[in-house]
XYZ file of C-alpha atoms in Angstrom:
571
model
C 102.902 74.321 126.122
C 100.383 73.568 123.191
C 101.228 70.074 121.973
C 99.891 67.263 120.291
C 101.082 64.104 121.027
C 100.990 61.850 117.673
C 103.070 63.412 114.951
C 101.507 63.818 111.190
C 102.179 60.640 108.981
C 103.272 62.581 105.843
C 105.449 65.430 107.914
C 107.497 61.536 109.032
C 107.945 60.780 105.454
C 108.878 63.962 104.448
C 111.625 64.046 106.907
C 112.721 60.848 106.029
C 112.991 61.054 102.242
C 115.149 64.451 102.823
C 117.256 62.833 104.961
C 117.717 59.745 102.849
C 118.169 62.288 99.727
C 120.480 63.942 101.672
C 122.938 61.117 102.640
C 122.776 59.572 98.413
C 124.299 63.194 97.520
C 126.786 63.055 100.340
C 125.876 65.707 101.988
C 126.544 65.888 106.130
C 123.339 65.769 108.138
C 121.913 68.609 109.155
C 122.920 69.144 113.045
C 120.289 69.859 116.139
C 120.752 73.582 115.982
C 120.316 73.917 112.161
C 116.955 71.528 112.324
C 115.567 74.130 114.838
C 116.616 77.236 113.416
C 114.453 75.819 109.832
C 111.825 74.710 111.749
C 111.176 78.014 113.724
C 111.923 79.969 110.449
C 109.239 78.263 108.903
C 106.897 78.845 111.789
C 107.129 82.289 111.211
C 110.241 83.203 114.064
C 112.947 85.657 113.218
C 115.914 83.404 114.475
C 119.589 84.203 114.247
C 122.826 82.198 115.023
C 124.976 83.880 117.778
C 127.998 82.440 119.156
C 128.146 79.384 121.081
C 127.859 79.499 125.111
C 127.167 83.565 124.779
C 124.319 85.503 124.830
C 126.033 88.547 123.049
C 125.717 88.840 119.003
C 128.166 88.669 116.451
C 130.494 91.623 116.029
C 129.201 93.589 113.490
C 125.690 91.947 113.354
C 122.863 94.777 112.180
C 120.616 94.413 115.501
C 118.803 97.808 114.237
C 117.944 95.605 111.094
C 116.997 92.631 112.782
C 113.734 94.831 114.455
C 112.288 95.108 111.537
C 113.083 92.084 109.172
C 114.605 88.746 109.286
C 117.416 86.346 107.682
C 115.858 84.492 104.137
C 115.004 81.191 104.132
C 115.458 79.853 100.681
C 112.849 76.516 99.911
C 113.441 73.982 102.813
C 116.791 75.823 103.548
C 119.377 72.797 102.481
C 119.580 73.916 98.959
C 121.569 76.430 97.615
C 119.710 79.880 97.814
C 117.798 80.733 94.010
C 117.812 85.017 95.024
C 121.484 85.434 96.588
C 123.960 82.849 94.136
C 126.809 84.368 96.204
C 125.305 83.245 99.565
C 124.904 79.655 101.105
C 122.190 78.378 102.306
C 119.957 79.168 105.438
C 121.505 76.296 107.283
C 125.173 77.183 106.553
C 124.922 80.179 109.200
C 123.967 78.121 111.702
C 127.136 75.872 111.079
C 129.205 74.777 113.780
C 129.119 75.239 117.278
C 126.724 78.448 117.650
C 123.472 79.346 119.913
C 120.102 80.340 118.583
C 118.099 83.256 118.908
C 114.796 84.854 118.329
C 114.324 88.205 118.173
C 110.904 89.827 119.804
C 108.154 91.626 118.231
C 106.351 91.968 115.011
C 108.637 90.088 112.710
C 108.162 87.099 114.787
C 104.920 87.285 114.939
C 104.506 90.043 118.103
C 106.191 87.720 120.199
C 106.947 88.120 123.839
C 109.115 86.555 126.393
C 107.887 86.522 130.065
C 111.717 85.887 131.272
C 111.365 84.962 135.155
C 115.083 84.982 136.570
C 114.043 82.451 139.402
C 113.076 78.777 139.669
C 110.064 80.111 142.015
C 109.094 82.819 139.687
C 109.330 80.299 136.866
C 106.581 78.295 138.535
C 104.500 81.170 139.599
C 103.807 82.630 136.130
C 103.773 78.929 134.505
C 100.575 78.667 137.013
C 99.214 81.667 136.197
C 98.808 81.039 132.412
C 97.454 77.488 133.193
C 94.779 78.824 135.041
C 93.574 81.233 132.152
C 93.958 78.444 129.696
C 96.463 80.486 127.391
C 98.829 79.274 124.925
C 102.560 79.348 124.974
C 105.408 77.367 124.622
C 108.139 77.294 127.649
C 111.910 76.456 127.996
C 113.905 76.488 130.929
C 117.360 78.075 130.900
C 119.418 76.865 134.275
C 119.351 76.650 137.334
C 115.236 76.169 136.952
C 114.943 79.746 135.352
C 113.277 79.673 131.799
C 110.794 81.435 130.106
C 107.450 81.574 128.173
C 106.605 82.750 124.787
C 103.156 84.157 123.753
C 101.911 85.987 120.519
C 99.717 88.960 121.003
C 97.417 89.335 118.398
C 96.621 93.265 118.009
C 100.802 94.949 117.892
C 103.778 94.684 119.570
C 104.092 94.664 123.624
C 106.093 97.205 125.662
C 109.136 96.023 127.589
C 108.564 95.484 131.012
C 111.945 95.848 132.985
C 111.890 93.990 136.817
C 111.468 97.365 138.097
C 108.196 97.824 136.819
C 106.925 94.173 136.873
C 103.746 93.079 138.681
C 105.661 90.337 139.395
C 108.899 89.498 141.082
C 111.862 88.417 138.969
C 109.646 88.920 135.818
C 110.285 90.607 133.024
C 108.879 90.828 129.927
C 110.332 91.280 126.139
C 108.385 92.611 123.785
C 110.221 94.433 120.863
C 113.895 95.197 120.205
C 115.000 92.497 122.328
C 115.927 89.246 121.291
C 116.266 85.837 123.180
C 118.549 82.888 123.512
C 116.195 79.669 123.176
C 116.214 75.793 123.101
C 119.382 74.355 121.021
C 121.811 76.562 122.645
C 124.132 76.520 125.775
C 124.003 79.054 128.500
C 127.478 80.889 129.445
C 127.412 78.692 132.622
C 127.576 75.165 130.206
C 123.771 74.427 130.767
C 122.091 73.141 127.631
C 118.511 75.648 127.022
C 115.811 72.816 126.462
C 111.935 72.878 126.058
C 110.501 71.893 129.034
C 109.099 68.058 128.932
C 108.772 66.791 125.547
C 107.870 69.709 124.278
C 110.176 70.753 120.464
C 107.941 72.387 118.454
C 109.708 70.274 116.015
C 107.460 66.917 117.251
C 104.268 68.770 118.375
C 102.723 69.663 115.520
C 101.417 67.939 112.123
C 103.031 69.456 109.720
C 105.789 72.310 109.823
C 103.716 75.592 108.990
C 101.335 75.246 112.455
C 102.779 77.777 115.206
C 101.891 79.189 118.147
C 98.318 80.549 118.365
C 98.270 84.424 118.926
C 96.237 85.984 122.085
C 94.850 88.833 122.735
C 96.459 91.539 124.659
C 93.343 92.135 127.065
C 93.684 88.864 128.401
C 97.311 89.482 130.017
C 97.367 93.919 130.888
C 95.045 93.299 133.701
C 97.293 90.560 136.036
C 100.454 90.753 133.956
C 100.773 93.973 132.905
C 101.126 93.549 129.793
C 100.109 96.865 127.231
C 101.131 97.634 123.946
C 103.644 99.539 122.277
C 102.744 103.017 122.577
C 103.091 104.760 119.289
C 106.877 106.118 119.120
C 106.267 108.530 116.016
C 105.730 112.551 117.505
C 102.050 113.209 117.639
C 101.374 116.604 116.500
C 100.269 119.050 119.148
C 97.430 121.247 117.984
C 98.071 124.763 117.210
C 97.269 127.080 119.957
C 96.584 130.765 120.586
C 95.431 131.282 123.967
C 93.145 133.348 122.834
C 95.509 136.151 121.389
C 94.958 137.761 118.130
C 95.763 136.398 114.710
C 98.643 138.492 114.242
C 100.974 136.652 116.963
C 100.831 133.176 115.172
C 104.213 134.516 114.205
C 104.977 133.978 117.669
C 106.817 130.424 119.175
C 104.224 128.104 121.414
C 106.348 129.145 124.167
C 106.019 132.939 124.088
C 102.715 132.610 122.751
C 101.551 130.940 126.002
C 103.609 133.766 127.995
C 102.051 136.716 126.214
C 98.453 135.357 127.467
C 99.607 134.104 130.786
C 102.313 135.587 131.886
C 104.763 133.686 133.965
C 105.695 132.372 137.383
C 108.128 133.757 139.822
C 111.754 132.577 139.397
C 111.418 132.398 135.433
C 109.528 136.054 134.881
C 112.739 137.795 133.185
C 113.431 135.149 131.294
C 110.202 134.369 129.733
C 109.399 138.437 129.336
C 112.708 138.831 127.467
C 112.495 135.870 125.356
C 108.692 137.221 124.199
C 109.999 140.502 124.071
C 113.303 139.248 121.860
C 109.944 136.739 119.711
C 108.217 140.321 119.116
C 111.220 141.931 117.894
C 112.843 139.610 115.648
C 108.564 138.774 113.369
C 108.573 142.553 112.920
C 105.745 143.524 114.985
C 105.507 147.464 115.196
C 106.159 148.151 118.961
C 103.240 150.619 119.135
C 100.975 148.044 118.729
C 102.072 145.043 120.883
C 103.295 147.188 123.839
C 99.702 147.693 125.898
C 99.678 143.524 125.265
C 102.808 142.985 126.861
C 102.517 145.015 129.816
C 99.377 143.277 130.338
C 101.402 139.757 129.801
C 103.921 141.301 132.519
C 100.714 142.162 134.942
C 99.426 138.396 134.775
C 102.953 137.314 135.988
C 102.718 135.632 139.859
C 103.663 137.831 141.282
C 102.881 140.846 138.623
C 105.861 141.758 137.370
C 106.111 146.083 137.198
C 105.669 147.792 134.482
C 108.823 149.690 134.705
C 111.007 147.033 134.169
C 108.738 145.400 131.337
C 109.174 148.555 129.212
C 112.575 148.381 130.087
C 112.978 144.742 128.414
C 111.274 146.129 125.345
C 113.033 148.695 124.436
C 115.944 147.039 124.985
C 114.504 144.613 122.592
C 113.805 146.696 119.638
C 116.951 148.507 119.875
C 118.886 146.459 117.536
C 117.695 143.739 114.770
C 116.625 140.746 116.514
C 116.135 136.844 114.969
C 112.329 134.762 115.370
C 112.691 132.562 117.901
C 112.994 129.257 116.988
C 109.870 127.733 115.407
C 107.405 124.921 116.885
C 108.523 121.413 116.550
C 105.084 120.915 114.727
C 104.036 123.928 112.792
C 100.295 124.683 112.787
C 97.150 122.223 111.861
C 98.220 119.490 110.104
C 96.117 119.778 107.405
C 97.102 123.239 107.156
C 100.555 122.506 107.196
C 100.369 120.025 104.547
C 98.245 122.216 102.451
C 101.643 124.962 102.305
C 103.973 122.242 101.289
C 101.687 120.361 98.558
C 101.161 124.264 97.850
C 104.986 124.813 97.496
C 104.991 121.700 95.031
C 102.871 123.083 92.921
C 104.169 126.322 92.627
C 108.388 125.129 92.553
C 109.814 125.153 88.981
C 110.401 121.496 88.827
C 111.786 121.788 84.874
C 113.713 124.181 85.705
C 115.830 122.785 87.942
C 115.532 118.985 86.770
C 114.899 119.102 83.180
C 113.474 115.643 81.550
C 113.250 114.325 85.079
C 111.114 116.962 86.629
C 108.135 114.808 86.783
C 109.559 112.001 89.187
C 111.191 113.839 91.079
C 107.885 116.192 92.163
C 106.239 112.907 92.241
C 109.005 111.521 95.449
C 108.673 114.963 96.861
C 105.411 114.675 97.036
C 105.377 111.488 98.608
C 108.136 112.992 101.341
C 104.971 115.535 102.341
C 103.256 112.304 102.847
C 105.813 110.666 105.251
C 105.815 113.887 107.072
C 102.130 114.048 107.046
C 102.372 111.207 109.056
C 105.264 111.377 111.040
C 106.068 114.638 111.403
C 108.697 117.074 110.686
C 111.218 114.868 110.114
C 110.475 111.445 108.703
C 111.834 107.682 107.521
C 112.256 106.929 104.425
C 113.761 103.933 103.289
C 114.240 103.726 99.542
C 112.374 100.469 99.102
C 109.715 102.112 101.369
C 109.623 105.268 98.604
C 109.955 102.876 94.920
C 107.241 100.279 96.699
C 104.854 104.164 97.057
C 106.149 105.247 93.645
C 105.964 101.678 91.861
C 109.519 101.863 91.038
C 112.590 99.751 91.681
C 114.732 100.570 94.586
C 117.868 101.817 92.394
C 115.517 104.179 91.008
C 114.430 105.533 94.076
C 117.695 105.872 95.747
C 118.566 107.880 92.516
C 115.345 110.010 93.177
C 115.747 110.809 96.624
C 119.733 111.790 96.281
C 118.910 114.305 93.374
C 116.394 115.474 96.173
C 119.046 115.879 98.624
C 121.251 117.203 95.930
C 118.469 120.158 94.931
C 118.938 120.991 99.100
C 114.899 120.448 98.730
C 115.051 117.383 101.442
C 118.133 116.696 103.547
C 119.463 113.995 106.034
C 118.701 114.486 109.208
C 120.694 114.717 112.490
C 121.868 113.257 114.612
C 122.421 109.760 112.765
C 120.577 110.148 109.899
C 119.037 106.769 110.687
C 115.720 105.229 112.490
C 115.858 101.872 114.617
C 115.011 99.998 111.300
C 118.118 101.670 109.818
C 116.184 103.566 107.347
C 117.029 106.837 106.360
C 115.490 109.715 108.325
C 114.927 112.855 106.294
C 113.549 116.808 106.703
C 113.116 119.507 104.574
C 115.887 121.019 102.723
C 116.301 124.972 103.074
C 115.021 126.010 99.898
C 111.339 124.796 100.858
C 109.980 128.231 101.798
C 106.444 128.059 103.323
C 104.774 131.076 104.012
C 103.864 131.648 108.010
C 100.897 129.661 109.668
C 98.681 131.809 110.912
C 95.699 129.853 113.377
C 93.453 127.423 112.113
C 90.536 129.114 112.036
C 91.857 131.892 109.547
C 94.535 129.948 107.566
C 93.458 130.395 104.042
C 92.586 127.820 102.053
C 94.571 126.514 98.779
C 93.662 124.324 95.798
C 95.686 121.606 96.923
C 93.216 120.539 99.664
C 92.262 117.268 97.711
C 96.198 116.196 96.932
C 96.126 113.751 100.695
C 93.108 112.175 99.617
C 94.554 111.831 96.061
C 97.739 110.015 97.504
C 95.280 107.252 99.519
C 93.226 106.627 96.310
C 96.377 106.089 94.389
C 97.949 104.182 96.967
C 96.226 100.931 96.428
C 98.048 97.948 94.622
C 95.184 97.475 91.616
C 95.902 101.719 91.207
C 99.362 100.518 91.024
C 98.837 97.178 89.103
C 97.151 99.315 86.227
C 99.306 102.797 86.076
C 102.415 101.216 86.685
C 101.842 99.627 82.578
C 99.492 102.863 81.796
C 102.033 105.294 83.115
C 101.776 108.016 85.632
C 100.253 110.388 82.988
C 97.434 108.367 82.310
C 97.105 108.433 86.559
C 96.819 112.200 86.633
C 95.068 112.415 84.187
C 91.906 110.212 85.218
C 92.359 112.126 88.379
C 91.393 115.276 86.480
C 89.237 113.931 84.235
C 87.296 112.947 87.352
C 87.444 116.240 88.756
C 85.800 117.782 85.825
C 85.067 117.662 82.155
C 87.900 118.719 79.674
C 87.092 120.146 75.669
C 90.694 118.706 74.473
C 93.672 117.537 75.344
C 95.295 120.944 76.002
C 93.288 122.074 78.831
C 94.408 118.500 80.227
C 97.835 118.446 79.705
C 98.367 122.240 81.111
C 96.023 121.043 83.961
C 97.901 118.418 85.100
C 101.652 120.149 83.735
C 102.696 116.958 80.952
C 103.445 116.841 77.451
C 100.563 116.870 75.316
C 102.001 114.017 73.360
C 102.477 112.049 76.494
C 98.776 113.504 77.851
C 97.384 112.496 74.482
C 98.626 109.128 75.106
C 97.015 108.181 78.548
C 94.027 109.869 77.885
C 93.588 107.559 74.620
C 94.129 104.502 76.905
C 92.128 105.415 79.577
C 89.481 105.854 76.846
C 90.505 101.985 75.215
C 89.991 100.542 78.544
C 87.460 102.220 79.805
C 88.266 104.330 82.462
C 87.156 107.964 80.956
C 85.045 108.622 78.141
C 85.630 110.806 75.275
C 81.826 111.841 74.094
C 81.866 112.955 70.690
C 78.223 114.768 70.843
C 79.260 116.568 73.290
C 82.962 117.256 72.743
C 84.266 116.283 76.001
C 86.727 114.135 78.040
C 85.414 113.093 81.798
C 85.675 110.215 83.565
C 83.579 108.693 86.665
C 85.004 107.156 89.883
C 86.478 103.611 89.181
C 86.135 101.264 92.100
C 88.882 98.232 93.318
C 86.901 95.655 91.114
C 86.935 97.773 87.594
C 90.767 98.533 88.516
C 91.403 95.006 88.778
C 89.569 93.895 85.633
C 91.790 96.298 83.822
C 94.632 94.761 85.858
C 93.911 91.358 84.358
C 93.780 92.742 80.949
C 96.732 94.424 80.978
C 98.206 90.992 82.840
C 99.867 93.238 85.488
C 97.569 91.683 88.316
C 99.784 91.090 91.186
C 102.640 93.695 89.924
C 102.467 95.550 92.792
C 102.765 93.208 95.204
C 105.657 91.146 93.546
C 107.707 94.110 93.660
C 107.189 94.048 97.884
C 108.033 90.464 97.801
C 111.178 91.397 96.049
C 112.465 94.420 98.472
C 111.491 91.837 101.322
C 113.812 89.389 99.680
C 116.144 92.323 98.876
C 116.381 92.972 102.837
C 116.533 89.245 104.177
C 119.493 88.862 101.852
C 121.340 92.316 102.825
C 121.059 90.593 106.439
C 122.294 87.298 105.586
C 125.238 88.797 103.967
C 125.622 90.904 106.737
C 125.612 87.721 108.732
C 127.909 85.883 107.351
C 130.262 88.920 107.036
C 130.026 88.974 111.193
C 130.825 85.893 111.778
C 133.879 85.302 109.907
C 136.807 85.681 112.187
């Protein structure tokens, strides 16, 4: 345990004056449990009341939510909270007779637990981090079990069940998995404590210090310990096996079957699914039958000719479906390339009128979730209007006109990730035209709209175009492509009114970032770096804009849960 032994002078006096201040209003002491829960808030722990003498939650409390943010802590938690005027304060949920927890992982800081379920393992792995000098704080639970709590510095750790411990009676918590800790009482009627004199509460100088992080290549070698493995799909590269261009058409599976045949107990099987694959993309028979009787040769053992014509005739004697596609179409890039391509080319006005432009704009941020998490992909409203620079109501607005057009849909089952954010896929009326392989897919003019969505990604991007407007963003994104004779060109370039092009382009000119030469007749604009973004941030006295808005959807979350909180604990 990391202590110090004398506490800070001016931490004393604060304590004192709040409790004095405290007692002239009349209000009741705070108790043990609500001291601790503050004081571990503050330190940067996601703690949680659950009832007393139990290690299960509240009925109804939102675990999945709890993973990924944390209850709000209002000032020093006695006063009445400024954000939620409905809601209490943080120490009226930890009320009465109630245990503590902390829950695991990255909002508390990556913490883990190394729970040891024995008095003897207890010692062991107390020992073990002595020896290697590492910090941690330790409680015991009963009957001399307890257990120790490090931060890792780089991510969350894995969960290590006792199965697959280095160590006996170990395990060890690392995300999605909370903890019952000092201030509560185990089902068996022992009180959790910190072991020796050890509260957090008296061993530090002032009430923001915490527990030093470590890294996690100091505990994988003799604990075991690794990080959290990335849970989003990783894309699996598009391969051919070295067939022609023309079977990209083709499923992974029966691609791989057409080059290598298959193995004995599955050779029907594969052979008709291929054959069923050929059938249902339209591929003349004439021309893929030599290649499938060669497939049906490479089978172990060869599988006879005879029988393999047999298949595909059957095959092509009625209309027959695709198989189903890959999981992950294609390159990425490539794939990404098709849907900024069906953006572009979708007749946003059309179907959405005055609001066409904002709702491209969260499509277009949808191909960017995908691009990074695959075909189907969170996103949680406060996730999209933080991307967009938009409030939240907006966004959900957005998104369910989105859903509405059938251009992105809900997917199943549960429609929700383990943060309880929405999980999405395309709609059916995004049509992309087949992949073909990598090497011959052709290229489009949206190749640059990725690398557009990191540059205006940044908060000083958003700080400035969030007052400037979204036109004015586009259109210093052309302007820096190339040069533009009038504002015409620029306004059918990037597809806005001209009175609303005319508009950015004369305030990117006021502050600025394009030039209008008159000697020459032209609009252009060079690259603008962080700094010259911020400058123009401070004169437009948006600095900051971008993120206040994320400190509001945090504070928008942590009071969702404490309502949620105190709706699960009523009786």
């Amino acid at each position: 345990m990391i202590r110090q032994d004398i506490i800070g002078t001016q931490e004393c006096i604060g304590r004192s004056e709040a409790v004095l201040e405290m007692q002239d209003l009349g209000v009741p002491p705070l108790t043990n449990l609500q001291e601790s829960a503050i004081d571990l808030k503050r330190r940067g722990f996601n703690v949680f009341p659950i009832p007393y003498a139990s290690k299960q939650p509240f009925a109804g409390t939102s675990l999945k939510r709890l993973y990924s943010s944390s209850l709000h802590l209002c000032g020093d938690g006695i006063d009445k909270c400024r954000h939620g005027q409905s809601l209490g304060n943080f120490a009226s949920l930890f009320e009465g007779r109630k245990n503590i927890a902390v829950m695991c992982g990255k909002t508390s800081g990556n913490l883990v637990d190394i729970d040891c379920d024995t008095q003897s393992a207890y010692e062991l792995m107390g020992k073990e981090l002595d020896a290697r000098g590492l910090p941690y704080w330790t409680f015991n639970s009963h009957n001399g079990r307890g257990g120790y709590l490090l931060r890792i510095l780089e991510g969350e750790a894995a969960n290590v069940v006792a199965g697959k411990s280095k160590f006996n009676d170990v395990e060890l918590w690392g995300n999605s998995h909370y903890i019952v800790i000092p201030g509560s009482v185990h089902p068996t009627g022992e009180f959790y404590s910190w072991r020796g004199d050890s509260d957090p509460r008296y061993c530090f100088p002032n009430s923001y210090q915490t527990l030093p992080a470590v890294s996690v290549g100091e505990l994988t070698s003799w604990l075991g310990l690794t990080l959290l493995k990335d849970d989003q799909f990783q894309r699996k590269p598009f391969e051919m096996f070295g067939l022609p261009a023309e079977y990209a058409v083709l499923s992974r599976r029966n691609r791989e079957a057409l080059a290598q045949g298959a193995n004995d107990g599955e050779r029907n099987i594969r052979l008709t699914a291929l054959a069923y694959d050929l059938a249902g993309c339209a591929l003349e028979r004439d021309d893929i039958e030599d290649d499938l009787l060669i497939a049906a040769a490479r089978c172990t053992p060869a599988y006879s000719a005879g029988n393999a014509l047999a298949i595909l005739k059957h095959a092509y004697s009625k209309p027959r479906t695709r198989a189903r596609k890959d999981s992950h179409l294609g390159d990425p890039t490539a794939k990404t390339q098709q849907l900024y391509a069906f953006a572009k080319s979708f007749d946003w006005k059309g179907k959405f009128k005055r609001k066409a432009r904002m709702r491209k704009l969260f499509f277009m941020m949808c191909i960017v979730r995908s691009t990074m998490e695959g075909d189907v992909f969170r996103a949680s409203v406060r996730e999209m209007a933080e991307m967009a620079n938009r409030k939240y109501q907006f966004a959900s607005v957005c998104m369910r006109d989105l859903i509405g057009a059938k251009l992105i849909r809900l997917a199943v089952p549960g429609n929700k990730s383990n943060s309880g954010a929405n999980v999405y896929a395309f709609g059916k009326e995004v049509v992309l035209s087949p992949i073909l392989d990598s090497n011959t897919t052709p290229c489009n003019t949206n190749v640059n709209d990725w690398t557009q969505q990191k540059i205006t990604n940044t908060d000083a991007w958003k700080d400035v175009f969030g007052k400037l407007g979204n036109v004015a963003g586009e259109a210093l994104l052309c302007l820096q492509a190339g040069s533009y004779t009038n504002i015409n060109s620029i306004a059918k370039e990037i597809e806005a009114a001209w009175s609303s092009t005319d508009c950015g382009v004369e305030r990117l000119v006021e502050y600025r970032l394009a030039i209008h030469s008159l000697s020459e007749g032209l609009y252009y604009a060079e690259p603008v770096s962080e700094s010259q973004l911020l400058m123009v941030a401070l004169k437009l006295r948006t600095n900051g804009r971008a993120e206040t808005q994320r400190i509001k959807h945090r504070i928008g979350r942590e009071l969702f849960l404490n309502h949620n909180m105190y709706k699960a604990m009523r009786p």
